[in-house]
Amino acid sequence: MAFITANWNPLGEAFYRKTELYEMCWNLRDGLRDCLVAAAPYGGPIALLREPHRRSPSSRPQLEIYSASGNSLASFPWKSGPVVQLGWTVNDELLCIQEDGTVLIYDLFGSFKRHFSMGQEVVQSQVLEAKVFHSPYGTGVAIVTGSSRFTLATNIDDLKLRRLPEVPGLQGAPSCWAVLTQDRQTKVLLANGADLFILDNTSCTAVSPPGLSPQVSSIVHMSVSFSYKYLALFTDTGHLWTGSAHLQVSQSALCLSSMWGCRRPKSQQPSVVLMWDRLLLVAGVCNDIIQYPHRPCVCVGELDGVRVVSSSRQELLQEVPLVCQEIFKIASMAPGALLLEAHREYEKCSQKADEYLREIKEQSMLGEAVRQCVEAAGHEYDIQTQKTLLRAASFGKCFLTDFSPDSFVATCRELRVLNAVREAGVGLPLTHSQFKQMTVQVLIDRLVYRQFYPLAIEICRYLKTPDYQGVSRVLKHWASCKVQQKDLSDEAIARAVCLKVGDSAGVSYSHIAAKAYECGRTELAIKLLDYEARSGEQVPLLLKMKRSQLALSKAVESGDTDLVYTVVTYLKNEMNRGDFFMTLRNQPVALSLYRQFCKLQEQDTLKDLYNQDDDHQELANYYVTASYREKRLESRLSVLQSAVDEYNKAKNEFAAKATEDEMRLLRFQRKLDDEKGAGLLGLSLQATMEALLALGLHKQAEQLYRDFRVPDKRYWWLKLKSLAEKEEWEELEKFSKSKKSPIGYLPFVEVCMKRHNKHEAKKYVSKVPPEQKVKAHLAVGDGAVLARCSASDRLLIDKLNRARATATKK
């Protein structure tokens, strides 16, 4: 702690420090010379392409991928075309941009994923320079070709190429250029000698930075800050221009190699890191500079500083956060500095601790002191310094009654996570500011992508991340990678996945099985699907794997009719009709559902289905139903004859006889239609008889009555109602005397009274049996008879009268 400020260097009103992150684990014999290097921000991986311009087939360039700590992730000879630029996407995928405009994409472990082209015209003119940039839309690629034209792709995941306008007077590549993202628009800023131009989609605009020396003949380097808000220009006269429209500064310098912005968030002092072969220089708006002698290295712009990667170590160059300056600056009287000193004295059992605490309390700044210590602990990379600050904060908050511990607890948790991922074995040197910007979810994704599954799960549990965002998501990715292991059997992998995943919420076995199927392991996919509880997830994948019969079984077991219909429809389209019907025969439930479907939608298929099964009964029923759709009598009779034949095969004599009767009735109806024009075709037997009686064709109705053995009661009722409706009272009287009525004579009385013919009704009262006399007299309203009725009959009559009155009112 005594030497914590030993590596601080003042620059104007701020301090800068260079913190060692790692002793690099790699072994680079030739260092970083003759290498094309790309390092991803936020502590991302590093890619090296050794001797990228080597053309010998016997000795190809070597592409190597390392973690930020120098652990090897992948290495393979480069067999494709000459590479102009390397870069990383926001998802840690490596982009290799070739001279012919082809961009090849590899994952973190060197596996090829896909490729795309920056346009056909680039193949002829070749790519001179290229840059990979990040925008609100995603990762983009910008190139300049031999024809001095710029082509831009703002998002490589949704590729839309934009060819920018020509730059007047530009021959070949510009002296320097950069990509700007402003107001959700991506533009190119370039220098052609001393002239600056901004290219957008439609125009090329000349610009002039305020305060730039008129003696400048060429701008040789430019750099954009990590947030794209600030710009630095370096001229051939050795002057450095930084700022925005209202900020300017000049600084003498030597011939420059590279340049990066070095500005922490919320800082009011812009600064630029300049690199020569063996020197790093930090320049700001003041006249001071900071010089760091250094071996050849690569600088990576970060949110709050610059990572400096050399062949032996990796360091972070950044402005010291203001809260750290206030606490650790010599002779600081800030509340946090006093609280830290009070805690030191307390550990020494010195009474000075009480004096420092009293001084803080007199200023009513104890809460601010605790806040400063907690915040400063988050910005420190050294674990012992973190602990010292947090212990001081814990000591101070013991004397506060209304201090919320949330920020203290959150910082402790976050630092524990950060210290775990900063380990060389993991290699993610994130600062606290980067972690807050990145979010926990992205950090978990990066750990999963690097296959640090146990650490990712422990972090999720430690931070109490919801399962669907944390542990379940990690397990799903782990299982997807597990099924790709070729050295294990299907049974072993399925058992391991089931044991690890179990019933974890948010993990779909069907998703894991789909990954296994994509890897060509169909049997493993089927085994994994057995653990899937949702049939709706099982069946689509089984159909995709051409395991249709198993899919049908799963659909039937689920009890979901929609799912069964889905499988049946798929089978119908994929199989020939014979195989399709044979498959359904083994699944009675599916067969029954398909029959129901065919009855509504595909009648012809239903016929074929019954024929396939030799189901004569159902086939006969089908013919009977089909007969009603025929318009011509001959066709209907033919279809009905087919039904009779099928009923006979099914040994259903009753149905066969009923169908034959229907055919006889149809022929009888056609005959009468031809003779009388009665329009009887298609009516039922009873409706036919009613129509004949209504038309006065009593003989024909009598014939039907005899031929079809219509019950006497039914026939008498039909004729009784018909004669009454036509008010043929003489015919009705003759009919009643033709023989003894099978329905009695009370219906005659009631029918006559219904037609308001009391005179005719009285003719039949005498024929009514004694037990129905009262009802008959009541129907005709015979008062004399009613007077002679017994008391019980009168009660019955009164009840009937009340019922009749109620019915009349309704």
PDB file of N, CA and C in Angstrom, residues 513-597:
ATOM      1  N   ALA A 513     -31.061 -32.355 -28.625  1.00  0.00           N
ATOM      2  CA  ALA A 513     -31.175 -33.432 -29.616  1.00  0.00           C
ATOM      3  C   ALA A 513     -31.008 -32.885 -31.037  1.00  0.00           C
ATOM      4  N   ALA A 514     -31.521 -31.691 -31.277  1.00  0.00           N
ATOM      5  CA  ALA A 514     -31.357 -31.075 -32.605  1.00  0.00           C
ATOM      6  C   ALA A 514     -29.882 -30.839 -32.912  1.00  0.00           C
ATOM      7  N   LYS A 515     -29.122 -30.427 -31.903  1.00  0.00           N
ATOM      8  CA  LYS A 515     -27.679 -30.245 -32.088  1.00  0.00           C
ATOM      9  C   LYS A 515     -27.008 -31.580 -32.409  1.00  0.00           C
ATOM     10  N   ALA A 516     -27.427 -32.632 -31.707  1.00  0.00           N
ATOM     11  CA  ALA A 516     -26.858 -33.950 -31.976  1.00  0.00           C
ATOM     12  C   ALA A 516     -27.174 -34.406 -33.399  1.00  0.00           C
ATOM     13  N   TYR A 517     -28.388 -34.128 -33.845  1.00  0.00           N
ATOM     14  CA  TYR A 517     -28.770 -34.519 -35.212  1.00  0.00           C
ATOM     15  C   TYR A 517     -27.971 -33.734 -36.240  1.00  0.00           C
ATOM     16  N   GLU A 518     -27.726 -32.438 -35.961  1.00  0.00           N
ATOM     17  CA  GLU A 518     -26.913 -31.632 -36.878  1.00  0.00           C
ATOM     18  C   GLU A 518     -25.496 -32.181 -36.994  1.00  0.00           C
ATOM     19  N   CYS A 519     -25.023 -32.831 -35.927  1.00  0.00           N
ATOM     20  CA  CYS A 519     -23.680 -33.422 -35.939  1.00  0.00           C
ATOM     21  C   CYS A 519     -23.675 -34.820 -36.539  1.00  0.00           C
ATOM     22  N   GLY A 520     -24.815 -35.286 -37.026  1.00  0.00           N
ATOM     23  CA  GLY A 520     -24.893 -36.601 -37.648  1.00  0.00           C
ATOM     24  C   GLY A 520     -25.094 -37.740 -36.673  1.00  0.00           C
ATOM     25  N   ARG A 521     -25.497 -37.453 -35.446  1.00  0.00           N
ATOM     26  CA  ARG A 521     -25.679 -38.507 -34.438  1.00  0.00           C
ATOM     27  C   ARG A 521     -27.179 -38.686 -34.186  1.00  0.00           C
ATOM     28  N   THR A 522     -27.813 -39.363 -35.115  1.00  0.00           N
ATOM     29  CA  THR A 522     -29.269 -39.517 -35.066  1.00  0.00           C
ATOM     30  C   THR A 522     -29.705 -40.355 -33.880  1.00  0.00           C
ATOM     31  N   GLU A 523     -29.015 -41.461 -33.619  1.00  0.00           N
ATOM     32  CA  GLU A 523     -29.405 -42.333 -32.510  1.00  0.00           C
ATOM     33  C   GLU A 523     -29.272 -41.612 -31.177  1.00  0.00           C
ATOM     34  N   LEU A 524     -28.241 -40.803 -31.033  1.00  0.00           N
ATOM     35  CA  LEU A 524     -28.094 -40.017 -29.803  1.00  0.00           C
ATOM     36  C   LEU A 524     -29.244 -39.025 -29.676  1.00  0.00           C
ATOM     37  N   ALA A 525     -29.633 -38.427 -30.783  1.00  0.00           N
ATOM     38  CA  ALA A 525     -30.749 -37.476 -30.752  1.00  0.00           C
ATOM     39  C   ALA A 525     -32.033 -38.167 -30.280  1.00  0.00           C
ATOM     40  N   ILE A 526     -32.255 -39.400 -30.739  1.00  0.00           N
ATOM     41  CA  ILE A 526     -33.465 -40.135 -30.333  1.00  0.00           C
ATOM     42  C   ILE A 526     -33.414 -40.450 -28.842  1.00  0.00           C
ATOM     43  N   LYS A 527     -32.250 -40.844 -28.355  1.00  0.00           N
ATOM     44  CA  LYS A 527     -32.112 -41.135 -26.922  1.00  0.00           C
ATOM     45  C   LYS A 527     -32.377 -39.889 -26.083  1.00  0.00           C
ATOM     46  N   LEU A 528     -31.890 -38.752 -26.551  1.00  0.00           N
ATOM     47  CA  LEU A 528     -32.113 -37.515 -25.809  1.00  0.00           C
ATOM     48  C   LEU A 528     -33.578 -37.095 -25.835  1.00  0.00           C
ATOM     49  N   LEU A 529     -34.239 -37.358 -26.942  1.00  0.00           N
ATOM     50  CA  LEU A 529     -35.661 -36.993 -27.031  1.00  0.00           C
ATOM     51  C   LEU A 529     -36.518 -37.795 -26.057  1.00  0.00           C
ATOM     52  N   ASP A 530     -36.031 -38.958 -25.647  1.00  0.00           N
ATOM     53  CA  ASP A 530     -36.787 -39.739 -24.661  1.00  0.00           C
ATOM     54  C   ASP A 530     -36.907 -39.003 -23.332  1.00  0.00           C
ATOM     55  N   TYR A 531     -35.970 -38.079 -23.072  1.00  0.00           N
ATOM     56  CA  TYR A 531     -36.022 -37.323 -21.818  1.00  0.00           C
ATOM     57  C   TYR A 531     -36.871 -36.062 -21.949  1.00  0.00           C
ATOM     58  N   GLU A 532     -37.288 -35.732 -23.156  1.00  0.00           N
ATOM     59  CA  GLU A 532     -38.105 -34.535 -23.378  1.00  0.00           C
ATOM     60  C   GLU A 532     -39.534 -34.802 -22.941  1.00  0.00           C
ATOM     61  N   ALA A 533     -40.030 -33.973 -22.001  1.00  0.00           N
ATOM     62  CA  ALA A 533     -41.370 -34.196 -21.456  1.00  0.00           C
ATOM     63  C   ALA A 533     -42.470 -33.680 -22.373  1.00  0.00           C
ATOM     64  N   ARG A 534     -42.166 -32.757 -23.245  1.00  0.00           N
ATOM     65  CA  ARG A 534     -43.192 -32.144 -24.102  1.00  0.00           C
ATOM     66  C   ARG A 534     -43.208 -32.815 -25.470  1.00  0.00           C
ATOM     67  N   SER A 535     -44.296 -33.486 -25.750  1.00  0.00           N
ATOM     68  CA  SER A 535     -44.413 -34.183 -27.037  1.00  0.00           C
ATOM     69  C   SER A 535     -44.381 -33.201 -28.204  1.00  0.00           C
ATOM     70  N   GLY A 536     -44.903 -32.007 -27.981  1.00  0.00           N
ATOM     71  CA  GLY A 536     -44.888 -31.001 -29.041  1.00  0.00           C
ATOM     72  C   GLY A 536     -43.483 -30.626 -29.472  1.00  0.00           C
ATOM     73  N   GLU A 537     -42.494 -30.859 -28.612  1.00  0.00           N
ATOM     74  CA  GLU A 537     -41.093 -30.609 -28.967  1.00  0.00           C
ATOM     75  C   GLU A 537     -40.453 -31.847 -29.577  1.00  0.00           C
ATOM     76  N   GLN A 538     -40.915 -33.020 -29.184  1.00  0.00           N
ATOM     77  CA  GLN A 538     -40.334 -34.268 -29.700  1.00  0.00           C
ATOM     78  C   GLN A 538     -40.695 -34.503 -31.163  1.00  0.00           C
ATOM     79  N   VAL A 539     -41.975 -34.381 -31.440  1.00  0.00           N
ATOM     80  CA  VAL A 539     -42.500 -34.826 -32.735  1.00  0.00           C
ATOM     81  C   VAL A 539     -41.891 -34.090 -33.926  1.00  0.00           C
ATOM     82  N   PRO A 540     -41.811 -32.738 -33.931  1.00  0.00           N
ATOM     83  CA  PRO A 540     -41.235 -32.073 -35.115  1.00  0.00           C
ATOM     84  C   PRO A 540     -39.816 -32.536 -35.439  1.00  0.00           C
ATOM     85  N   LEU A 541     -38.996 -32.750 -34.392  1.00  0.00           N
ATOM     86  CA  LEU A 541     -37.625 -33.184 -34.646  1.00  0.00           C
ATOM     87  C   LEU A 541     -37.585 -34.617 -35.171  1.00  0.00           C
ATOM     88  N   LEU A 542     -38.455 -35.476 -34.645  1.00  0.00           N
ATOM     89  CA  LEU A 542     -38.509 -36.851 -35.151  1.00  0.00           C
ATOM     90  C   LEU A 542     -38.916 -36.878 -36.618  1.00  0.00           C
ATOM     91  N   LEU A 543     -39.833 -36.022 -36.997  1.00  0.00           N
ATOM     92  CA  LEU A 543     -40.216 -35.940 -38.404  1.00  0.00           C
ATOM     93  C   LEU A 543     -39.062 -35.436 -39.252  1.00  0.00           C
ATOM     94  N   LYS A 544     -38.315 -34.469 -38.704  1.00  0.00           N
ATOM     95  CA  LYS A 544     -37.157 -33.956 -39.427  1.00  0.00           C
ATOM     96  C   LYS A 544     -36.106 -35.038 -39.625  1.00  0.00           C
ATOM     97  N   MET A 545     -36.016 -35.962 -38.665  1.00  0.00           N
ATOM     98  CA  MET A 545     -35.040 -37.057 -38.739  1.00  0.00           C
ATOM     99  C   MET A 545     -35.567 -38.252 -39.531  1.00  0.00           C
ATOM    100  N   LYS A 546     -36.757 -38.114 -40.131  1.00  0.00           N
ATOM    101  CA  LYS A 546     -37.371 -39.174 -40.929  1.00  0.00           C
ATOM    102  C   LYS A 546     -37.758 -40.384 -40.072  1.00  0.00           C
ATOM    103  N   ARG A 547     -37.994 -40.182 -38.773  1.00  0.00           N
ATOM    104  CA  ARG A 547     -38.470 -41.252 -37.898  1.00  0.00           C
ATOM    105  C   ARG A 547     -39.965 -41.055 -37.690  1.00  0.00           C
ATOM    106  N   SER A 548     -40.693 -41.238 -38.805  1.00  0.00           N
ATOM    107  CA  SER A 548     -42.108 -40.881 -38.813  1.00  0.00           C
ATOM    108  C   SER A 548     -42.952 -41.794 -37.930  1.00  0.00           C
ATOM    109  N   GLN A 549     -42.673 -43.100 -37.929  1.00  0.00           N
ATOM    110  CA  GLN A 549     -43.484 -44.010 -37.119  1.00  0.00           C
ATOM    111  C   GLN A 549     -43.302 -43.728 -35.629  1.00  0.00           C
ATOM    112  N   LEU A 550     -42.066 -43.445 -35.229  1.00  0.00           N
ATOM    113  CA  LEU A 550     -41.826 -43.088 -33.833  1.00  0.00           C
ATOM    114  C   LEU A 550     -42.514 -41.766 -33.506  1.00  0.00           C
ATOM    115  N   ALA A 551     -42.490 -40.842 -34.436  1.00  0.00           N
ATOM    116  CA  ALA A 551     -43.165 -39.563 -34.229  1.00  0.00           C
ATOM    117  C   ALA A 551     -44.665 -39.761 -34.051  1.00  0.00           C
ATOM    118  N   LEU A 552     -45.242 -40.676 -34.842  1.00  0.00           N
ATOM    119  CA  LEU A 552     -46.677 -40.951 -34.731  1.00  0.00           C
ATOM    120  C   LEU A 552     -47.000 -41.574 -33.373  1.00  0.00           C
ATOM    121  N   SER A 553     -46.149 -42.473 -32.913  1.00  0.00           N
ATOM    122  CA  SER A 553     -46.363 -43.094 -31.599  1.00  0.00           C
ATOM    123  C   SER A 553     -46.318 -42.045 -30.493  1.00  0.00           C
ATOM    124  N   LYS A 554     -45.332 -41.137 -30.559  1.00  0.00           N
ATOM    125  CA  LYS A 554     -45.221 -40.089 -29.545  1.00  0.00           C
ATOM    126  C   LYS A 554     -46.428 -39.160 -29.584  1.00  0.00           C
ATOM    127  N   ALA A 555     -46.896 -38.864 -30.782  1.00  0.00           N
ATOM    128  CA  ALA A 555     -48.055 -37.978 -30.912  1.00  0.00           C
ATOM    129  C   ALA A 555     -49.310 -38.615 -30.327  1.00  0.00           C
ATOM    130  N   VAL A 556     -49.479 -39.909 -30.577  1.00  0.00           N
ATOM    131  CA  VAL A 556     -50.647 -40.617 -30.032  1.00  0.00           C
ATOM    132  C   VAL A 556     -50.570 -40.675 -28.516  1.00  0.00           C
ATOM    133  N   GLU A 557     -49.367 -40.946 -27.982  1.00  0.00           N
ATOM    134  CA  GLU A 557     -49.195 -41.028 -26.536  1.00  0.00           C
ATOM    135  C   GLU A 557     -49.481 -39.687 -25.860  1.00  0.00           C
ATOM    136  N   SER A 558     -49.244 -38.603 -26.562  1.00  0.00           N
ATOM    137  CA  SER A 558     -49.456 -37.282 -25.965  1.00  0.00           C
ATOM    138  C   SER A 558     -50.936 -36.960 -25.769  1.00  0.00           C
ATOM    139  N   GLY A 559     -51.799 -37.591 -26.562  1.00  0.00           N
ATOM    140  CA  GLY A 559     -53.224 -37.291 -26.477  1.00  0.00           C
ATOM    141  C   GLY A 559     -53.618 -35.983 -27.135  1.00  0.00           C
ATOM    142  N   ASP A 560     -52.707 -35.375 -27.839  1.00  0.00           N
ATOM    143  CA  ASP A 560     -52.953 -34.101 -28.530  1.00  0.00           C
ATOM    144  C   ASP A 560     -53.392 -34.398 -29.960  1.00  0.00           C
ATOM    145  N   THR A 561     -54.673 -34.196 -30.247  1.00  0.00           N
ATOM    146  CA  THR A 561     -55.193 -34.531 -31.578  1.00  0.00           C
ATOM    147  C   THR A 561     -54.567 -33.669 -32.667  1.00  0.00           C
ATOM    148  N   ASP A 562     -54.301 -32.399 -32.357  1.00  0.00           N
ATOM    149  CA  ASP A 562     -53.664 -31.539 -33.356  1.00  0.00           C
ATOM    150  C   ASP A 562     -52.291 -32.072 -33.735  1.00  0.00           C
ATOM    151  N   LEU A 563     -51.566 -32.578 -32.741  1.00  0.00           N
ATOM    152  CA  LEU A 563     -50.233 -33.129 -32.999  1.00  0.00           C
ATOM    153  C   LEU A 563     -50.340 -34.396 -33.853  1.00  0.00           C
ATOM    154  N   VAL A 564     -51.352 -35.214 -33.559  1.00  0.00           N
ATOM    155  CA  VAL A 564     -51.556 -36.427 -34.359  1.00  0.00           C
ATOM    156  C   VAL A 564     -51.876 -36.055 -35.800  1.00  0.00           C
ATOM    157  N   TYR A 565     -52.764 -35.085 -35.985  1.00  0.00           N
ATOM    158  CA  TYR A 565     -53.107 -34.654 -37.340  1.00  0.00           C
ATOM    159  C   TYR A 565     -51.872 -34.111 -38.071  1.00  0.00           C
ATOM    160  N   THR A 566     -50.986 -33.418 -37.347  1.00  0.00           N
ATOM    161  CA  THR A 566     -49.756 -32.898 -37.963  1.00  0.00           C
ATOM    162  C   THR A 566     -48.905 -34.028 -38.516  1.00  0.00           C
ATOM    163  N   VAL A 567     -48.734 -35.084 -37.704  1.00  0.00           N
ATOM    164  CA  VAL A 567     -47.909 -36.219 -38.135  1.00  0.00           C
ATOM    165  C   VAL A 567     -48.580 -36.954 -39.295  1.00  0.00           C
ATOM    166  N   VAL A 568     -49.888 -37.160 -39.176  1.00  0.00           N
ATOM    167  CA  VAL A 568     -50.611 -37.883 -40.229  1.00  0.00           C
ATOM    168  C   VAL A 568     -50.516 -37.135 -41.555  1.00  0.00           C
ATOM    169  N   THR A 569     -50.663 -35.819 -41.513  1.00  0.00           N
ATOM    170  CA  THR A 569     -50.544 -35.020 -42.731  1.00  0.00           C
ATOM    171  C   THR A 569     -49.149 -35.137 -43.331  1.00  0.00           C
ATOM    172  N   TYR A 570     -48.139 -35.118 -42.467  1.00  0.00           N
ATOM    173  CA  TYR A 570     -46.754 -35.269 -42.942  1.00  0.00           C
ATOM    174  C   TYR A 570     -46.564 -36.638 -43.595  1.00  0.00           C
ATOM    175  N   LEU A 571     -47.073 -37.695 -42.942  1.00  0.00           N
ATOM    176  CA  LEU A 571     -46.923 -39.043 -43.492  1.00  0.00           C
ATOM    177  C   LEU A 571     -47.643 -39.170 -44.832  1.00  0.00           C
ATOM    178  N   LYS A 572     -48.787 -38.556 -44.922  1.00  0.00           N
ATOM    179  CA  LYS A 572     -49.560 -38.641 -46.164  1.00  0.00           C
ATOM    180  C   LYS A 572     -48.801 -38.018 -47.335  1.00  0.00           C
ATOM    181  N   ASN A 573     -48.090 -36.924 -47.055  1.00  0.00           N
ATOM    182  CA  ASN A 573     -47.333 -36.253 -48.110  1.00  0.00           C
ATOM    183  C   ASN A 573     -46.029 -36.961 -48.447  1.00  0.00           C
ATOM    184  N   GLU A 574     -45.472 -37.698 -47.484  1.00  0.00           N
ATOM    185  CA  GLU A 574     -44.166 -38.307 -47.679  1.00  0.00           C
ATOM    186  C   GLU A 574     -44.236 -39.748 -48.183  1.00  0.00           C
ATOM    187  N   MET A 575     -45.304 -40.478 -47.871  1.00  0.00           N
ATOM    188  CA  MET A 575     -45.398 -41.907 -48.207  1.00  0.00           C
ATOM    189  C   MET A 575     -46.331 -42.128 -49.389  1.00  0.00           C
ATOM    190  N   ASN A 576     -46.163 -43.292 -50.024  1.00  0.00           N
ATOM    191  CA  ASN A 576     -47.186 -43.686 -50.989  1.00  0.00           C
ATOM    192  C   ASN A 576     -48.411 -44.162 -50.233  1.00  0.00           C
ATOM    193  N   ARG A 577     -49.543 -44.232 -50.940  1.00  0.00           N
ATOM    194  CA  ARG A 577     -50.810 -44.457 -50.255  1.00  0.00           C
ATOM    195  C   ARG A 577     -50.867 -45.796 -49.529  1.00  0.00           C
ATOM    196  N   GLY A 578     -50.299 -46.831 -50.134  1.00  0.00           N
ATOM    197  CA  GLY A 578     -50.339 -48.147 -49.510  1.00  0.00           C
ATOM    198  C   GLY A 578     -49.574 -48.177 -48.196  1.00  0.00           C
ATOM    199  N   ASP A 579     -48.353 -47.675 -48.222  1.00  0.00           N
ATOM    200  CA  ASP A 579     -47.543 -47.645 -46.992  1.00  0.00           C
ATOM    201  C   ASP A 579     -48.181 -46.752 -45.941  1.00  0.00           C
ATOM    202  N   PHE A 580     -48.787 -45.681 -46.392  1.00  0.00           N
ATOM    203  CA  PHE A 580     -49.436 -44.760 -45.466  1.00  0.00           C
ATOM    204  C   PHE A 580     -50.575 -45.445 -44.727  1.00  0.00           C
ATOM    205  N   PHE A 581     -51.419 -46.171 -45.462  1.00  0.00           N
ATOM    206  CA  PHE A 581     -52.533 -46.866 -44.822  1.00  0.00           C
ATOM    207  C   PHE A 581     -52.047 -47.982 -43.893  1.00  0.00           C
ATOM    208  N   MET A 582     -50.998 -48.685 -44.304  1.00  0.00           N
ATOM    209  CA  MET A 582     -50.460 -49.756 -43.458  1.00  0.00           C
ATOM    210  C   MET A 582     -49.893 -49.189 -42.161  1.00  0.00           C
ATOM    211  N   THR A 583     -49.267 -48.003 -42.238  1.00  0.00           N
ATOM    212  CA  THR A 583     -48.739 -47.367 -41.024  1.00  0.00           C
ATOM    213  C   THR A 583     -49.867 -46.990 -40.078  1.00  0.00           C
ATOM    214  N   LEU A 584     -50.954 -46.464 -40.625  1.00  0.00           N
ATOM    215  CA  LEU A 584     -52.079 -46.076 -39.779  1.00  0.00           C
ATOM    216  C   LEU A 584     -52.763 -47.284 -39.140  1.00  0.00           C
ATOM    217  N   ARG A 585     -52.744 -48.416 -39.814  1.00  0.00           N
ATOM    218  CA  ARG A 585     -53.388 -49.610 -39.256  1.00  0.00           C
ATOM    219  C   ARG A 585     -52.732 -50.034 -37.947  1.00  0.00           C
ATOM    220  N   ASN A 586     -51.455 -49.706 -37.769  1.00  0.00           N
ATOM    221  CA  ASN A 586     -50.760 -50.069 -36.529  1.00  0.00           C
ATOM    222  C   ASN A 586     -51.029 -49.071 -35.405  1.00  0.00           C
ATOM    223  N   GLN A 587     -51.734 -47.986 -35.721  1.00  0.00           N
ATOM    224  CA  GLN A 587     -52.060 -46.976 -34.722  1.00  0.00           C
ATOM    225  C   GLN A 587     -53.558 -46.708 -34.780  1.00  0.00           C
ATOM    226  N   PRO A 588     -54.367 -47.477 -34.049  1.00  0.00           N
ATOM    227  CA  PRO A 588     -55.832 -47.335 -34.136  1.00  0.00           C
ATOM    228  C   PRO A 588     -56.327 -45.917 -33.845  1.00  0.00           C
ATOM    229  N   VAL A 589     -55.699 -45.242 -32.880  1.00  0.00           N
ATOM    230  CA  VAL A 589     -56.158 -43.888 -32.542  1.00  0.00           C
ATOM    231  C   VAL A 589     -55.943 -42.943 -33.724  1.00  0.00           C
ATOM    232  N   ALA A 590     -54.760 -43.029 -34.320  1.00  0.00           N
ATOM    233  CA  ALA A 590     -54.464 -42.182 -35.472  1.00  0.00           C
ATOM    234  C   ALA A 590     -55.383 -42.523 -36.644  1.00  0.00           C
ATOM    235  N   LEU A 591     -55.657 -43.817 -36.826  1.00  0.00           N
ATOM    236  CA  LEU A 591     -56.542 -44.245 -37.909  1.00  0.00           C
ATOM    237  C   LEU A 591     -57.942 -43.686 -37.706  1.00  0.00           C
ATOM    238  N   SER A 592     -58.422 -43.738 -36.468  1.00  0.00           N
ATOM    239  CA  SER A 592     -59.760 -43.228 -36.181  1.00  0.00           C
ATOM    240  C   SER A 592     -59.839 -41.721 -36.439  1.00  0.00           C
ATOM    241  N   LEU A 593     -58.824 -40.992 -36.009  1.00  0.00           N
ATOM    242  CA  LEU A 593     -58.817 -39.552 -36.237  1.00  0.00           C
ATOM    243  C   LEU A 593     -58.745 -39.223 -37.721  1.00  0.00           C
ATOM    244  N   TYR A 594     -57.979 -40.015 -38.449  1.00  0.00           N
ATOM    245  CA  TYR A 594     -57.869 -39.758 -39.881  1.00  0.00           C
ATOM    246  C   TYR A 594     -59.193 -40.046 -40.589  1.00  0.00           C
ATOM    247  N   ARG A 595     -59.894 -41.062 -40.120  1.00  0.00           N
ATOM    248  CA  ARG A 595     -61.214 -41.341 -40.699  1.00  0.00           C
ATOM    249  C   ARG A 595     -62.163 -40.174 -40.463  1.00  0.00           C
ATOM    250  N   GLN A 596     -62.127 -39.621 -39.243  1.00  0.00           N
ATOM    251  CA  GLN A 596     -62.981 -38.477 -38.954  1.00  0.00           C
ATOM    252  C   GLN A 596     -62.638 -37.307 -39.875  1.00  0.00           C
ATOM    253  N   PHE A 597     -61.361 -37.120 -40.110  1.00  0.00           N
ATOM    254  CA  PHE A 597     -60.935 -36.060 -41.008  1.00  0.00           C
ATOM    255  C   PHE A 597     -61.431 -36.298 -42.435  1.00  0.00           C
TER     256      PHE A 597
END
